[in-house]
Short mmCIF file of C-alpha atoms in Angstrom, two decimals:
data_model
loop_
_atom_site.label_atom_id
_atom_site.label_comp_id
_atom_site.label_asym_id
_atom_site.label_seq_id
_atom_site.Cartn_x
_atom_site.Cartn_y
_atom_site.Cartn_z
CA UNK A 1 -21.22 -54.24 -57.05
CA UNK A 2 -20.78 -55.52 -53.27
CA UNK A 3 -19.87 -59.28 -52.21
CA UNK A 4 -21.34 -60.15 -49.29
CA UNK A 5 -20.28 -62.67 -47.32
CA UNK A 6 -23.32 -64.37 -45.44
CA UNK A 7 -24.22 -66.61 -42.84
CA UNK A 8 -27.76 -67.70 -42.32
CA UNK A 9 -27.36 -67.88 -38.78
CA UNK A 10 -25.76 -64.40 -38.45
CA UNK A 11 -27.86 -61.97 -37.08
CA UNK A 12 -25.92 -58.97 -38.49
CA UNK A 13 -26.19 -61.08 -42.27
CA UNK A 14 -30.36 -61.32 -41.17
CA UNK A 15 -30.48 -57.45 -40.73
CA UNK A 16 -28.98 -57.18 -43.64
CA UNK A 17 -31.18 -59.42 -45.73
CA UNK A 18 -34.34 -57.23 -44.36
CA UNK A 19 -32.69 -53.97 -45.67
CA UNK A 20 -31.56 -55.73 -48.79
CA UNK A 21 -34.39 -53.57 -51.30
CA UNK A 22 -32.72 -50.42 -50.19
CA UNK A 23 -29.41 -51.78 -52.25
CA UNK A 24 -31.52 -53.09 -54.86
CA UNK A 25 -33.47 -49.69 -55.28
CA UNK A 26 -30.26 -47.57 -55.41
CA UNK A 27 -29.06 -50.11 -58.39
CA UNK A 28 -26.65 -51.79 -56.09
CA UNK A 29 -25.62 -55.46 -57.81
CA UNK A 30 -24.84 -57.85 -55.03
CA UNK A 31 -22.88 -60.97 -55.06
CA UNK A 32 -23.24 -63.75 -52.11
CA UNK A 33 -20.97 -65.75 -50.65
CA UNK A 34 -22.10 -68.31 -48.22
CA UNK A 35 -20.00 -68.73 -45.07
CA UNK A 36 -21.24 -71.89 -43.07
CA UNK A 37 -19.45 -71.67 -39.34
CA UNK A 38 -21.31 -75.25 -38.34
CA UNK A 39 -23.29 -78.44 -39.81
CA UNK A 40 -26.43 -77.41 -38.41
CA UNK A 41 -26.39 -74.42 -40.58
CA UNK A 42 -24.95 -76.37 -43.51
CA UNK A 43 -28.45 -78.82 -43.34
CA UNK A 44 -30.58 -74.98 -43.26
CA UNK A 45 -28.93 -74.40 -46.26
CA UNK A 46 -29.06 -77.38 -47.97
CA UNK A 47 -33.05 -77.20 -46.97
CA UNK A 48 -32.74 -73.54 -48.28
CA UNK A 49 -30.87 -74.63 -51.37
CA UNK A 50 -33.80 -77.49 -52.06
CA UNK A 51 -36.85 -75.18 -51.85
CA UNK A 52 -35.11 -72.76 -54.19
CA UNK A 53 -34.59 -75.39 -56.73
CA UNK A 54 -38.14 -76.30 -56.62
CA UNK A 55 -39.43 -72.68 -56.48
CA UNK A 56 -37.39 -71.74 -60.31
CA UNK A 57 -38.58 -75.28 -61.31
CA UNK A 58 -42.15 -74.30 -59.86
CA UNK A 59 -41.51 -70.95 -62.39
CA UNK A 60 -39.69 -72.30 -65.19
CA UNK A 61 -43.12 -75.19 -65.59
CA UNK A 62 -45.08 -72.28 -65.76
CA UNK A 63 -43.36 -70.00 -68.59
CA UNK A 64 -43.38 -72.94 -70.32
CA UNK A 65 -47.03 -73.75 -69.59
CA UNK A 66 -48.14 -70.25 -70.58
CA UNK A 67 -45.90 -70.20 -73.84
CA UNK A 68 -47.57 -73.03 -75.21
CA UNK A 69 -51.07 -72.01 -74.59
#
């Protein structure tokens, strides 16, 4: 397992995040750690945050849809 320690505004963390399947394919776990250097990245990840949250609800609704059919 790695820890990574990201910034969405880095562009060494976005080159990173491209490459990220070759970790995943050699079995690599990975843990995150955000680092936020300013506010206006702390609002893009509070955005970021927000869509995730409604993307696994999106998911979970579904499972649960398709269980009960």
């Amino acid at each position: 397992m790695i820890t990574v320690i990201t910034d969405i505004d880095c562009p060494w963390c976005v080159k990173f995040h491209n490459e990220i399947k070759y970790y995943v394919s050699e079995k690599i776990k990975i843990r995150y750690v955000v680092h936020v250097r300013n506010d206006k990245a702390m609002k893009k990840l509070f955005q970021l945050g927000v869509q995730v949250i409604e993307i696994n609800r999106f998911h979970l609704l579904n499972k649960e849809k398709n269980k009960n059919s």
